[in-house]
Structures are given as structure tokens and as C-alpha cells.
Coordinates of C-alpha atoms in Angstrom, one line a residue:
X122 CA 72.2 17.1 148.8
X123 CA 73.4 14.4 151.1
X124 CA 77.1 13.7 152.6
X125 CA 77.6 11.7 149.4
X126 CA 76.4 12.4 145.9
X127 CA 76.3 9.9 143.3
X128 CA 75.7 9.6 139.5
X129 CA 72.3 9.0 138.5
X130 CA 73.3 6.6 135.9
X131 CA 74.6 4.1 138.4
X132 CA 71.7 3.8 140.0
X133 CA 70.6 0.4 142.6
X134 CA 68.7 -1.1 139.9
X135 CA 69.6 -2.5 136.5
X136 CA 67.9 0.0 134.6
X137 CA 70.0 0.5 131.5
X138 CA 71.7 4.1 130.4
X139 CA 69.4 4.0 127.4
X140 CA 66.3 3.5 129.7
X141 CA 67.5 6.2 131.8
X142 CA 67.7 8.7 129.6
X143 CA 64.3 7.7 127.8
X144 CA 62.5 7.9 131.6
X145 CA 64.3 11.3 131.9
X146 CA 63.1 13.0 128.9
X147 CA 59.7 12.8 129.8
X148 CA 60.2 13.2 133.4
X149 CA 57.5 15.4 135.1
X150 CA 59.8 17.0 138.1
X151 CA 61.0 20.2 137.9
X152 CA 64.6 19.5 137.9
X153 CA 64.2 17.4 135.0
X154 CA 61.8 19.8 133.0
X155 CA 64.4 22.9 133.9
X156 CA 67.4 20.1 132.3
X157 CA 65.1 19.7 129.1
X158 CA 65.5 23.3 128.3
X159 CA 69.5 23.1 128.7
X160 CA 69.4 20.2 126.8
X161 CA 67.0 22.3 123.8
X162 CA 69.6 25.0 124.2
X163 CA 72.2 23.1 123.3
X164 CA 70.6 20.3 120.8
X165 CA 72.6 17.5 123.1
X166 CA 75.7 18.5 121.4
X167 CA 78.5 19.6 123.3
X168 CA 79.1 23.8 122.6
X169 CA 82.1 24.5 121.5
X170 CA 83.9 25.0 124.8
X171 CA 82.7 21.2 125.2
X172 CA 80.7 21.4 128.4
X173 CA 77.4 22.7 129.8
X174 CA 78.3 25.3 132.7
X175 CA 76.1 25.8 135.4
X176 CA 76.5 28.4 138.1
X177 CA 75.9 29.7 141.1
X178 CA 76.9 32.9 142.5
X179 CA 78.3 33.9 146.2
X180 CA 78.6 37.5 147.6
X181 CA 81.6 36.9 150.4
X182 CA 81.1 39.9 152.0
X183 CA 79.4 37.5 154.9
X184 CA 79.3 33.8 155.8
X185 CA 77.8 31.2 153.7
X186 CA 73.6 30.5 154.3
X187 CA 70.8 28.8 154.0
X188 CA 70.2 30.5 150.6
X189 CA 73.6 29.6 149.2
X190 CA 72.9 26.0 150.2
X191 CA 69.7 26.0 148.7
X192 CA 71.3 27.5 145.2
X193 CA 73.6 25.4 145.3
X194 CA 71.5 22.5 145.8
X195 CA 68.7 22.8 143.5
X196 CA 71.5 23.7 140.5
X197 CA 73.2 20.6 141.6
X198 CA 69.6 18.9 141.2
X199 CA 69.2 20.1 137.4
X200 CA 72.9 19.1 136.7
X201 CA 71.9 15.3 137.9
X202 CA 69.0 15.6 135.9
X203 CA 70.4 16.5 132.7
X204 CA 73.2 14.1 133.3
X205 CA 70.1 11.2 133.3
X206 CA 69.1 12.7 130.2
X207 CA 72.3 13.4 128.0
X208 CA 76.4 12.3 127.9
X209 CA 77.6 15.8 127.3
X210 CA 79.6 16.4 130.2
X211 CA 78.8 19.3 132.9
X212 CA 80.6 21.4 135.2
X213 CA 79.2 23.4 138.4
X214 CA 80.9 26.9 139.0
X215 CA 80.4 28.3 142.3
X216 CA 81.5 31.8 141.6
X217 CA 82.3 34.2 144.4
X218 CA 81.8 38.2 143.8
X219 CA 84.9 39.0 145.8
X220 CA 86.5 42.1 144.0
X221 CA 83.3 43.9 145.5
X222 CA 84.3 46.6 147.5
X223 CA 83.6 46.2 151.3
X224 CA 80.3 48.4 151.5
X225 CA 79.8 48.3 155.8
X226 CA 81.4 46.3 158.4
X227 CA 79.8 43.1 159.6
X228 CA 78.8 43.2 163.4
X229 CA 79.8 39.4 163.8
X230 CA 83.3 39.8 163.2
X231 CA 86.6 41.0 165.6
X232 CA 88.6 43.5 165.1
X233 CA 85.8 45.8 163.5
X234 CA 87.8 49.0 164.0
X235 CA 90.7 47.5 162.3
X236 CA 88.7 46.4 159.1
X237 CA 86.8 49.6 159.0
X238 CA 89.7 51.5 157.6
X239 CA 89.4 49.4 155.0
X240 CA 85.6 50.2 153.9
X241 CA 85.4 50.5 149.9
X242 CA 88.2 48.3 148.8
X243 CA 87.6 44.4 147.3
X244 CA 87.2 41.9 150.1
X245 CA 90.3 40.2 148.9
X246 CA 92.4 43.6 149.8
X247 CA 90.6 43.9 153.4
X248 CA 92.8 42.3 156.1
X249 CA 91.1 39.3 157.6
X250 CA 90.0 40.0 161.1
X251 CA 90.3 36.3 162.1
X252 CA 93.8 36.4 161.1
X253 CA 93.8 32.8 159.6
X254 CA 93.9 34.2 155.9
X255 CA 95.6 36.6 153.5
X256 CA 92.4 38.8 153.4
X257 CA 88.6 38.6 154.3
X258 CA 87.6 37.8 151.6
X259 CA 89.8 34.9 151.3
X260 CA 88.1 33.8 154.7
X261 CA 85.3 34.2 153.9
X262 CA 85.8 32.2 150.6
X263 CA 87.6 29.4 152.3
X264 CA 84.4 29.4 154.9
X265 CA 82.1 28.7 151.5
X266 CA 84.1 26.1 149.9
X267 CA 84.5 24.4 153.6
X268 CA 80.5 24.5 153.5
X269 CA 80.0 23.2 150.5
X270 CA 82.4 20.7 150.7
X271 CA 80.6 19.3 153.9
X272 CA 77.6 18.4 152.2
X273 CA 79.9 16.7 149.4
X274 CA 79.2 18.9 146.5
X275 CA 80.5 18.6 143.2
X276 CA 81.6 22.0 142.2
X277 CA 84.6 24.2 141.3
X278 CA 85.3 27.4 142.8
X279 CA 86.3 30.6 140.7
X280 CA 87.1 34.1 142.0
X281 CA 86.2 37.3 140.6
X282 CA 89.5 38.7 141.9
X283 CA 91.5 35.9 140.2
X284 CA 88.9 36.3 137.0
X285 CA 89.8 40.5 137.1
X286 CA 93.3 40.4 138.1
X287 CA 94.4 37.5 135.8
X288 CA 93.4 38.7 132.5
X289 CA 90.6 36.0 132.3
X290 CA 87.9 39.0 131.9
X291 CA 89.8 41.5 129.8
X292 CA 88.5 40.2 126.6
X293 CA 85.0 40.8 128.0
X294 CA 85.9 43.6 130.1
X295 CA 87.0 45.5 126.3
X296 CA 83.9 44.4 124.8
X297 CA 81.8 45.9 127.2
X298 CA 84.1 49.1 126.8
X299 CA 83.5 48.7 122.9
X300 CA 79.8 48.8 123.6
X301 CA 79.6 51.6 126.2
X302 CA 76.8 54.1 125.0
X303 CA 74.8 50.1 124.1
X304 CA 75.2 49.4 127.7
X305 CA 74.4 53.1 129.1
X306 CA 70.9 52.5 127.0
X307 CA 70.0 49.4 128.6
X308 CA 71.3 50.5 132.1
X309 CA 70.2 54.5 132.0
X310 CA 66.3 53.5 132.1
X311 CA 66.9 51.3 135.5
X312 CA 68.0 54.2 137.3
X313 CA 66.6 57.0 139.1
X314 CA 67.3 60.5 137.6
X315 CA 69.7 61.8 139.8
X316 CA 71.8 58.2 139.3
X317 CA 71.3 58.5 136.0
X318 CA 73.8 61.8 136.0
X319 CA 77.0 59.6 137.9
X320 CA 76.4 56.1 136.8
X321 CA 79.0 54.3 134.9
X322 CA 79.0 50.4 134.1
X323 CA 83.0 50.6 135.5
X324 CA 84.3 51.2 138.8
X325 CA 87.5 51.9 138.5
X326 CA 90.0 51.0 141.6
X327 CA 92.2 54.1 142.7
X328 CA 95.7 53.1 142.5
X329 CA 96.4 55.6 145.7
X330 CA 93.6 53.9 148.5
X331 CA 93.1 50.5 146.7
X332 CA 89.7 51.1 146.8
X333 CA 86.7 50.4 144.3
X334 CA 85.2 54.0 143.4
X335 CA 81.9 55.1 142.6
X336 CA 82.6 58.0 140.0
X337 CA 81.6 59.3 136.8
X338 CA 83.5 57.9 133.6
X339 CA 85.2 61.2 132.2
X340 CA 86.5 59.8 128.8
X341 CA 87.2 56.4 127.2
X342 CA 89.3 55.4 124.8
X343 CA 87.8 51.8 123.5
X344 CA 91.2 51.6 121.0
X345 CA 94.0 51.8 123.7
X346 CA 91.2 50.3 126.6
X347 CA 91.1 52.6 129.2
X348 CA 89.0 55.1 131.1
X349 CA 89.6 58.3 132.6
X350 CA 87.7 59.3 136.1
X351 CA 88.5 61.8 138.8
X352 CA 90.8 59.8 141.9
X353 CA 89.8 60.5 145.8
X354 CA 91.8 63.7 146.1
X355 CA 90.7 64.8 142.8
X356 CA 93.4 64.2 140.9
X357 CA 92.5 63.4 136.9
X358 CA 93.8 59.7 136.4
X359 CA 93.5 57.7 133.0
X360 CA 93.6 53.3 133.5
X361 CA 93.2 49.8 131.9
X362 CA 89.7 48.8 132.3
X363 CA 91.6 45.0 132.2
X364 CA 93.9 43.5 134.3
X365 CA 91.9 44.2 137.8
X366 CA 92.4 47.8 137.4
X367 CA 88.8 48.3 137.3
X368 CA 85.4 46.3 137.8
X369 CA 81.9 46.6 137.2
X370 CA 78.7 47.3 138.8
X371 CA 76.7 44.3 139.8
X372 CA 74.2 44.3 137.0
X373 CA 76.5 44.1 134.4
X374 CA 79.1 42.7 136.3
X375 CA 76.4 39.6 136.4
X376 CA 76.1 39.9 132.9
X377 CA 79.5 40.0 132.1
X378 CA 80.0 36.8 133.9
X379 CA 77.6 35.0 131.9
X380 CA 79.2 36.5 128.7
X381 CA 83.0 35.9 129.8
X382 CA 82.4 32.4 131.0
X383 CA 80.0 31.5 128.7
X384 CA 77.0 29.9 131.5
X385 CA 74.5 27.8 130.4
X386 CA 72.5 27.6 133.2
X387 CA 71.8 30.1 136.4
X388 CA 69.2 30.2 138.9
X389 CA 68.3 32.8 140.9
X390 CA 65.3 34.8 143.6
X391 CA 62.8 36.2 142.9
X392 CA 63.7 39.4 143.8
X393 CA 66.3 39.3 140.9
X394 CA 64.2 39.0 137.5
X395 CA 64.2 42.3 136.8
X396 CA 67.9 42.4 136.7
X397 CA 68.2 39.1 135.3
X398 CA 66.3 41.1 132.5
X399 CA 68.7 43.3 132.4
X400 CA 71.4 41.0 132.3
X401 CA 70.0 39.5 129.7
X402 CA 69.6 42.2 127.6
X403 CA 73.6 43.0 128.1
X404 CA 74.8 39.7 127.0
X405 CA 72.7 39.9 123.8
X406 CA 74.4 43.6 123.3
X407 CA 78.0 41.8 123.4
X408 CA 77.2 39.2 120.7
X409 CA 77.0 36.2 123.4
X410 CA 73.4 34.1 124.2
X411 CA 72.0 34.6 128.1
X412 CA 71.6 31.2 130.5
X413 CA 68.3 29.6 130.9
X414 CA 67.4 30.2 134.4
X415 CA 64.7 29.5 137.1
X416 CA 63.8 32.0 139.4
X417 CA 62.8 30.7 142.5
X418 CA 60.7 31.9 145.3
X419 CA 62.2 33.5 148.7
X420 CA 61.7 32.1 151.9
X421 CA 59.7 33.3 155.2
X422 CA 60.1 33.7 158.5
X423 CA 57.2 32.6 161.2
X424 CA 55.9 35.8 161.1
X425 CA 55.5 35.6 157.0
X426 CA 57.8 38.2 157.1
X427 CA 61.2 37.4 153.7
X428 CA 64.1 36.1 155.8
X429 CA 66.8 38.5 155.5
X430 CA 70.8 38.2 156.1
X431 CA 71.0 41.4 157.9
X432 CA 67.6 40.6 160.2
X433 CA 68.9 37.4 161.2
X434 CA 65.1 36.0 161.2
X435 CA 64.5 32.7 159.8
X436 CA 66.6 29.5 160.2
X437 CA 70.5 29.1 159.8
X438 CA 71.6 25.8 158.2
X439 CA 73.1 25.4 161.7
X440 CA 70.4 25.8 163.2
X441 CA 68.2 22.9 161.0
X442 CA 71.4 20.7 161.2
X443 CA 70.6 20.3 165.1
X444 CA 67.6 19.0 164.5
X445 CA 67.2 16.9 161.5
X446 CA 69.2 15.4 158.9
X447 CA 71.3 17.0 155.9
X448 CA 68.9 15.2 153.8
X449 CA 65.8 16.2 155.1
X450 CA 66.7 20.0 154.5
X451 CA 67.9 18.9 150.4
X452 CA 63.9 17.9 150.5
X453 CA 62.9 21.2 151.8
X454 CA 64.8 22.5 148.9
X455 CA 63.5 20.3 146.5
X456 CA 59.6 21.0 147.2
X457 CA 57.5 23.6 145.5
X458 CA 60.4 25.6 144.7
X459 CA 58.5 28.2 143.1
X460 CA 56.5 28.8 145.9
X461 CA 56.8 31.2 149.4
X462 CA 57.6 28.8 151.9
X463 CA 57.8 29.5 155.2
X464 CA 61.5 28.6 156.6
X465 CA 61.3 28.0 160.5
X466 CA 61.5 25.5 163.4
X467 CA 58.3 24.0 163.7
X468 CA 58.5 22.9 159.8
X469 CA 61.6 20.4 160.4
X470 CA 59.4 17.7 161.9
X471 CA 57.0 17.2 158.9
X472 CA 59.7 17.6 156.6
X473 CA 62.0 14.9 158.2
X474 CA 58.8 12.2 157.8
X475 CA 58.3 13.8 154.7
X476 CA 62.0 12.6 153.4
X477 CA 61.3 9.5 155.4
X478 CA 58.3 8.4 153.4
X479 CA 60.0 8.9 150.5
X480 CA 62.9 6.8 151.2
X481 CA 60.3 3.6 152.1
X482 CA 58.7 4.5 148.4
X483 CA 61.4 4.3 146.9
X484 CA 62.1 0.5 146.3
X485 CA 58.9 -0.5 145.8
X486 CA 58.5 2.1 142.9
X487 CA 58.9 2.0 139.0
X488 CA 61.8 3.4 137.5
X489 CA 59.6 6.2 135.9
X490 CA 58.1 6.8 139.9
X491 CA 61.5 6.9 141.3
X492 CA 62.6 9.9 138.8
X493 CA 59.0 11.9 140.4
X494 CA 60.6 11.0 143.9
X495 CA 62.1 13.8 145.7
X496 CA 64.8 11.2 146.9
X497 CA 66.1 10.3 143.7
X498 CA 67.1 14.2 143.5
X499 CA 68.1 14.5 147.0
X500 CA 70.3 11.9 146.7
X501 CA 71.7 12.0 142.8
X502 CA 69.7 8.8 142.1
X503 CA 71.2 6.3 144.7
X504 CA 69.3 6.7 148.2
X505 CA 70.1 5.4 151.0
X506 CA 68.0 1.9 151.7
X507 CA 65.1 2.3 154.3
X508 CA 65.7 1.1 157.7
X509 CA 62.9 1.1 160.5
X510 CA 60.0 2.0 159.8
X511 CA 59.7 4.7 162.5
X512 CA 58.7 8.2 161.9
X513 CA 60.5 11.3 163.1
X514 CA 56.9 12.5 165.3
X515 CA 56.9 8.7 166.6
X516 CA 60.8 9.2 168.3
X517 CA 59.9 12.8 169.3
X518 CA 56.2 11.7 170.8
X519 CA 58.7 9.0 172.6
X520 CA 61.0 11.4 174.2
X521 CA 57.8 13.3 175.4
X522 CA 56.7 10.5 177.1
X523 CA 59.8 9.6 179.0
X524 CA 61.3 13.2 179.0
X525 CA 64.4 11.9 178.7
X526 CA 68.0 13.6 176.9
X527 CA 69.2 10.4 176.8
X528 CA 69.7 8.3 173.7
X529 CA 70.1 4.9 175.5
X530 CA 66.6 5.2 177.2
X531 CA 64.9 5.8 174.0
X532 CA 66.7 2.9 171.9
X533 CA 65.5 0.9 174.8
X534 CA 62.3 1.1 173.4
X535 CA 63.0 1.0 170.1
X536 CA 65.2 -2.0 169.9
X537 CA 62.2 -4.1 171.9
X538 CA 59.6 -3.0 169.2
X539 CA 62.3 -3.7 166.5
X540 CA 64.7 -5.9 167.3
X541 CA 67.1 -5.3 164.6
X542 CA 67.5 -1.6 165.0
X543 CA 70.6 -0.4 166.4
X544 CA 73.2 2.6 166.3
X545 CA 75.5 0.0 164.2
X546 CA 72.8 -1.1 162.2
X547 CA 70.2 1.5 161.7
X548 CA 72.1 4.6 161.1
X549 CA 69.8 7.1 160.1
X550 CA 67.5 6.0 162.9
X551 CA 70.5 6.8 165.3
X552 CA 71.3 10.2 164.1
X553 CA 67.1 10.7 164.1
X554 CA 67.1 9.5 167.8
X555 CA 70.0 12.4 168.6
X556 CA 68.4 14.8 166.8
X557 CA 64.6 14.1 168.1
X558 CA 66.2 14.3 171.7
X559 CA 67.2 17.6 170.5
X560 CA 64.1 19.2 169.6
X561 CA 62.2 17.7 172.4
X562 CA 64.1 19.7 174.6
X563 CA 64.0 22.4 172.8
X564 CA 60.8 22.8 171.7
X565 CA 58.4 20.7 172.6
X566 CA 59.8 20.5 176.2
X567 CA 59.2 24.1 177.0
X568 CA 55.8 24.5 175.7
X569 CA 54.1 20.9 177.8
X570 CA 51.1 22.1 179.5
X571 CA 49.3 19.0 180.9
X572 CA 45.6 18.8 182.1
X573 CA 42.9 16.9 184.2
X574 CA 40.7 15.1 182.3
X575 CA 36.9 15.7 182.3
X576 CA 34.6 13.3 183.7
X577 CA 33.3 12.1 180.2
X578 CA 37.3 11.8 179.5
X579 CA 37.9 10.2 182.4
X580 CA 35.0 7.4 181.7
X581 CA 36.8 7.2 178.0
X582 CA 39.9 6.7 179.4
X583 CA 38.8 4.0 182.5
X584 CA 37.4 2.3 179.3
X585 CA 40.7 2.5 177.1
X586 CA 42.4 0.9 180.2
X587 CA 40.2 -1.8 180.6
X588 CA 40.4 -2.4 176.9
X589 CA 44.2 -2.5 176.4
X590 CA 44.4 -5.1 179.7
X591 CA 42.3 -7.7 177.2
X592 CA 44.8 -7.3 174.3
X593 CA 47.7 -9.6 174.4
X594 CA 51.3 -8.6 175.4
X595 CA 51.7 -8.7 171.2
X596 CA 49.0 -6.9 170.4
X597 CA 49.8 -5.3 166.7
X598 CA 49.8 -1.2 166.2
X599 CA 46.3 -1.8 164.7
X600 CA 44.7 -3.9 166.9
X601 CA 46.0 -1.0 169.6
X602 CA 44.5 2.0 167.5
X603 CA 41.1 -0.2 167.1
X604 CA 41.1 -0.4 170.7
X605 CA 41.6 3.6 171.2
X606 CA 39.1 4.1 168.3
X607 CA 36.3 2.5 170.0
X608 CA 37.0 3.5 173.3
X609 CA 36.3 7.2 172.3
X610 CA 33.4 6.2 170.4
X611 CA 31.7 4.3 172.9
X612 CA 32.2 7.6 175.1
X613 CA 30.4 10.1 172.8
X614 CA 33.2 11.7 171.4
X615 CA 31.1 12.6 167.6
X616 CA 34.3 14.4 166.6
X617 CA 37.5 11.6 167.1
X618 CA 40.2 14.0 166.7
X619 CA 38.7 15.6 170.3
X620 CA 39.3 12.8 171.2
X621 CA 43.1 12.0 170.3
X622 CA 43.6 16.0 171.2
X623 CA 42.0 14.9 174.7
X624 CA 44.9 12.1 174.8
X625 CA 47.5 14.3 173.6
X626 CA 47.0 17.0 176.0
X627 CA 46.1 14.6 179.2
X628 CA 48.8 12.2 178.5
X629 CA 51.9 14.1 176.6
X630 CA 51.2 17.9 177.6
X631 CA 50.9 18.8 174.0
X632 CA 48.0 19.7 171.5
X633 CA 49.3 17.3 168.7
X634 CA 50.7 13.7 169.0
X635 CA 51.1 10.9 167.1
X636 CA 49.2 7.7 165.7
X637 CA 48.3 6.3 169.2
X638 CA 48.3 3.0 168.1
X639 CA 51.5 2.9 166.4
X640 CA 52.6 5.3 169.7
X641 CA 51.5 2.3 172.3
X642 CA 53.8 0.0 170.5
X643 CA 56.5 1.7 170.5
X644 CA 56.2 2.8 174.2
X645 CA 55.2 -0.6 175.3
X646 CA 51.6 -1.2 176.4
X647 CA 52.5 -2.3 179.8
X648 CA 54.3 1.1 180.2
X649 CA 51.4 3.4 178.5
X650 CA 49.1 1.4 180.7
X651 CA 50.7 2.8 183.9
X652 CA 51.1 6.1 182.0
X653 CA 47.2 5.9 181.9
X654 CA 46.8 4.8 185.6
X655 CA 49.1 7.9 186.7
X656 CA 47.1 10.1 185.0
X657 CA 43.7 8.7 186.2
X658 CA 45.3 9.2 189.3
X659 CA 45.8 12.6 189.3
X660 CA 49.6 12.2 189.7
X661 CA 51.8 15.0 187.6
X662 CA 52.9 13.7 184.3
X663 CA 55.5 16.5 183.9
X664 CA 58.3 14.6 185.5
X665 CA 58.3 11.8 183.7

């Protein structure tokens, strides 16, 4: 999702609501084939709490991530579609698991000592080692919304502590009580043996240490709704299973959620469809009906390796916000979402042209194609209009060539090859020309190794020269790329690509490189004819 999310039935054509929703019904991409079957769930009649909910989930006991963003984005993406496709209105709960009790202490936080003390009770009873809010897992909550916010989500928050402690769960909370030995059956064959002896679907909170206990259930009484378990000094303690005197374990905890709240609509990993099974299977036990879900694929590190919170492998959204657009990393959601992908730096450029090509499609598309584009979902169905014309690889290629950090000596170029591009006027091609600077240093920079050419290159590149000096100062992107074309086939070169790798790694330092053609125009042919001239001269390109 971008900064700004709009609805999909004001759209920048004229295409009518009834047209719309027609186009969405039989809409091939995923988002709008997952909001067909909330829309069959429901017969396009509003339920009786008269909304469709969708939800995502949020464990505070850390910051917010790349996988909470993506969550939250792809939901988001089957909300807009189903709004294309039906009137009944929708609402996005972003629901945070904050009555969990604190299981180890982060080792990115102050204060550790003082919060491990603490260990076992609900975030929201563990002081905040920041010391900006009432508890942890308040900061940690406020850290989520202030995330989500950025990227302009449409969403309400909802806290299991609130949901616990206000009474909104008791009704469910007794039910589950109600259908304790139902429960134990679906949950018992989950568990290892040993488990099997202590488990319990409730965790009751000790009213002495405040914290969430992991204890057998001695008796229950469904009638007056309470439980009786053995406290931390072993005192024998009967309690409300309401009223955020006790909570339950994650499975049906999950469950419970869906039940209480009545969610239409939740995605989740991979890694969770067993327990979505299970889930599943609870919610039926209660009398309620379980969301329909997608379970999407988990993402890699460079290595292939699952990217994992506690490893810290992968890529933070931090981390692809330096580089590349907001927008770019909604496409990286968007694609193949059912697929491994691997999540790392080198995959930001291709996905930033990616997005880019997309956004040129756009207008000159049907209003059936525009529903297959990625952008429409990236951007709720109103994308931004598409400026230059320049690619992502083009501006990086660029700050290769001049090794430069600095923005004004790269829109020198680019305003002489398009006149009309500015910061004021081209936005996206500004923040592209930050961000390209960015990477160039960062990674493309350190890893330059330049070469001498070969005599047979050298020949091929005495040619190119000789060759560029007869096209005019004008010369077209295509009349340039002829030029390099036959150069390196007039100079043996059976395999081009050896040839462009031969220009690459002479000229830029680098084993990949743009479109030379479309390059030289940029760059300026009178400049990449002195770039050629330095190299033929043996002089060291590394410098600039």
C-alpha cells in the first residue's frame, strides 16, 4: 500500500460502479478470486452484525515487521477487491495478542534487567523500558499503529487486553468453558504425550504475581464460570474464566477470536495451516462458522534460508524503505504470494522497474487489464500517473558512471535528456533519484571491479567510438543501441551479451548494466564518448 489509499470505485476513468463490479467478478488476480469467496460466504448480503470483518493479527511482544506489513497489505488488497465487487460495507481489524504473557526478554530493548522481573505476565502489565508508555505492551502497540499509519492504512486497532478485561470475550470465554472436554478432543491429539498430562485451553492469571500461568485445570464449574488451578506458591485458588481473570492458549485463543468477533476473512503463513485446522475445528465446536483464509508462503533470506524475527536475516521494512519506494515493496507483496520468495537486497532493483512498468501500463489499458495490474491493487484502484520514462537500473547505471552521492549531478543529466523532469514536477523520479544514490553506494559501489579490455575488445570499442562520432548530437536511444549492436558484431562477438558484459565490466566496473542505448542518452553521448576514450586509454575509471 501506498502513502495514500483510495476507493476503487472512484477510480481515474469513468467506468461506472455497475461496470466495476461486473469487471470484478470475473477478475483473474488473486485478490479478487480470494474476495469472491467472502462474497459466496456471505451471498452479498450483509451478516447480521452488518459488515464483513477482516483481520489481521499482531504478537507485540517485539516491533512491528516486514511480515506484519505484508499481512496487512495483502488483507487490505482483498478488502479493495471485494469493495469493487459488492456495497456491503467492510472493516479491517488489526488485532494485537497483548495479554500474552512476556515469554523472554528482547535483547533490543533498555532496561533488560528491569523488565526481566517481569517475565510471564501480559505485555500490557510489563513496565515499558522506554518509559514513554504505561506498559510494553502499550509501546509496542503504539509502535504498530504508528507503522501502519505511515503507509495510510485503513484499519482499526483492537486489544486482547481491552477484549479480556472488558467483558467483550466473556460470552465466548463461557462457551469455550461450556465445551471443555469438546475442546480437550480437538486439542489432546496436537500434543505430545507428556503435554498432553498439563495442558489446559485456559491460562489462568495468578492474582498474587500478575502473571499468566501454565498449570493444569483442577476443576471447573461451567454453571458459576470458573476454574480452579494450583497458584505459584501452591496455594489451591478457584477464578472467573471472564473478566481478564484468565486467557487462553494461542490455538484456541485464535479460535476464540474468530468466534468472539465473528471474522470473515483471515490470512495467514504457511507455517500456520495446521493450526488454522485446528482453529477451525474449535469454532465449528462453539456453534460459530470459521473465516475463509489464504495461507501464504514465507519469505527467504539470500542464503534460501525462512527469514526469522529472532535471526534477524532477511530485510527490515527499514531497510527496503532506503532504497526504493513504499510502493514498490506493496508489489513485492502483491506477486506470487503463494510462492517462496526470496526477501533480500539485490531483489529491490527489479522490483522497483517492475512497479514502474506497471504504472506506464496502466493508462493505456482496458478497464478489465487494469483490475490484472498489480498497481490497481497496490494503489486501491487510483495510481499515481506515470512520469518519465526512466527506469530504476537506468538512474542507478547513471550514478555508476559518475560515482556521485549527489542528487543535483544526476538530475543534471536527467533534466537535459527530459526536459520536463524535475523534483517539483516529477516526484517519484525525485525520491527514485535519492534512493538510486542510495544503493549505488551501498551496493553496487563496493563491489566495482573494472578491467582492461582485450585486444579484440579494444578493436570493438575503437569501432563503437568511431561510430557514435557519425551520429548526430540527437541521435535517438535506438539509433545509439543500433550503433553498439553492430559494433560488436562487426568484431566477432557470436554471443552479444559478451559483448554488453564486455562493456559493463570495462566501462561501469560491474557484470550487469543497462540498455546501452537507452544508457548513452541519458549520460550524454559526448560524455560516454570520453568515458570510452579514458578507458581506451588505460586511465582508471574508478574515480569517476
Amino acid at each position: 500500500m501506498s502513502e495514500t489509499l483510495a476507493d476503487p470505485a472512484h477510480r481515474r476513468d469513468d467506468i461506472s460502479r455497475e461496470e466495476l463490479r461486473a469487471l470484478a467478478l470475473n477478475a483473474k488476480a488473486w485478490p479478487f478470486q480470494e474476495a469472491r469467496k467472502v462474497l459466496a460466504r456471505i451471498g452479498d448480503t450483509a451478516p447480521g452484525k452488518g459488515h464483513v470483518l477482516f483481520e489481521t493479527g499482531y504478537g507485540p511482544s517485539g516491533l512491528p515487521h516486514i511480515g506484519t506489513f505484508g499481512e496487512v497489505a495483502r488483507t487490505t488488497m482483498v478488502r479493495r477487491a471485494f469493495q469493487a465487487m459488492s456495497d456491503v460495507p467492510t472493516r479491517l481489524v488489526c488485532f494485537s495478542d497483548d495479554m500474552d504473557g512476556l515469554r523472554k526478554v528482547p535483547d533490543n530493548i533498555p532496561n533488560v534487567e528491569a523488565v526481566r522481573e517481569h517475565l510471564g505476565k501480559p505485555l500490557t502489565r510489563v513496565p515499558d523500558p522506554f518509559g514513554t508508555h504505561e506498559s510494553f505492551g502499550h509501546h509496542n502497540n503504539a509502535r504498530l499503529q504508528g507503522f501502519l499509519d505511515y503507509f495510510g492504512f485503513d484499519y482499526e486497532f483492537v486489544s486482547a487486553t481491552d477484549c479480556y478485561a472488558s467483558g467483550r470475550f466473556d460470552d465466548a470465554l463461557l462457551t469455550v468453558l461450556r465445551h471443555y472436554d469438546e475442546v480437550m478432543a480437538v486439542m489432546l491429539p496436537t500434543l505430545g504425550k507428556e503435554r498432553q498430562q498439563t495442558y489446559s485451553p485456559f491460562l489462568p492469571v495468578s492474582p498474587k504475581t500478575g502473571r499468566v500461568l501454565q498449570v493444569p485445570v483442577l476443576d471447573r464449574d461451567p454453571d458459576a464460570g470458573t476454574i480452579t488451578f494450583e497458584d505459584e506458591d501452591g496455594e489451591r485458588l478457584t477464578q472467573p474464566v471472564t473478566g481478564g481473570h484468565a486467557k487462553l492458549q494461542w490455538k484456541p485463543d485464535w479460535a476464540m477470536r474468530w468466534f468472539a468477533l465473528d471474522v470473515d476473512y483471515e490470512m495467514s503463513g504457511k507455517d500456520l495451516i495446521d493450526s488454522a485446522k485446528v482453529g477451525s475445528q474449535l469454532v465449528k465446536v462453539w456453534g460459530g462458522r470459521p473465516p475463509e483464509g489464504f495461507h501464504y508462503e514465507l519469505f527467504l533470506d539470500d542464503q534460501g534460508e525462512k527469514i526469522s524475527k529472532s535471526k534477524g536475516n532477511g530485510l527490515s521494512v527499514d531497510e527496503w524503505l532506503t532504497y526504493a519506494p513504499s510502493d514498490s515493496l506493496s508489489l513485492y507483496m502483491f506477486q506470487k504470494p503463494g510462492s517462496a520468495k526470496k526477501l533480500y537486497f539485490d531483489v529491490i532493483p527489479k522490483t522497483v522497474d517492475e512497479y514502474l512498468t506497471f504504472l506506464r501500463k496502466f493508462d493505456e489499458q482496458s478497464p478489465a487489464e487494469r483490475l490484472e495490474n498489480p498497481v490497481w491493487h497496490v494503489h486501491g484502484g487510483q495510481p499515481p500517473a506515470s512520469e518519465s520514462g526512466l527506469s530504476f537500473s537506468i538512474l542507478l547505471n547513471l550514478a555508476s558512471a559518475t560515482n556521485t552521492d549527489d542528487r543535483a549531478v544526476l538530475w543534471g543529466f536527467i533534466t537535459r535528456y527530459a526536459p520536463d523532469a524535475g523534483p517539483q514536477q516529477t516526484p517519484i523520479l525525485d525520491r527514485l533519484v535519492g534512493h538510486a544514490i542510495r544503493y549505488y553506494q551501498d551496493f553496487v559501489k563496493p563491489h566495482k571491479r573494472y578491467r582492461a579490455p582485450s585486444e579484440t575488445e579494444r578493436a570493438a570499442l575503437q569501432d563503437l567510438r568511431q561510430r557514435l562520432d557519425a551520429l548526430p548530437a540527437t541521435a535517438e536511444a535506438e539509433e545509439i543501441q543500433t550503433e553498439v549492436y553492430e559494433a560488436g558484431k562487426a568484431h566477432g562477438f557470436e554471443k552479444l551479451r559478451d559483448w554488453f558484459k564486455a562493456l559493463y565490466e570495462i566501462l561501469l566496473g560491474q557484470q550487469q548494466g543497462p540498455r546501452m542505448g537507452s544508457f548513452i542518452a541519458l549520460y550524454g553521448l559526448a560524455e560516454f564518448k570520453t568515458l570510452l576514450d579514458r578507458a581506451l586509454r588505460g586511465e582508471d575509471l574508478s574515480g569517476g
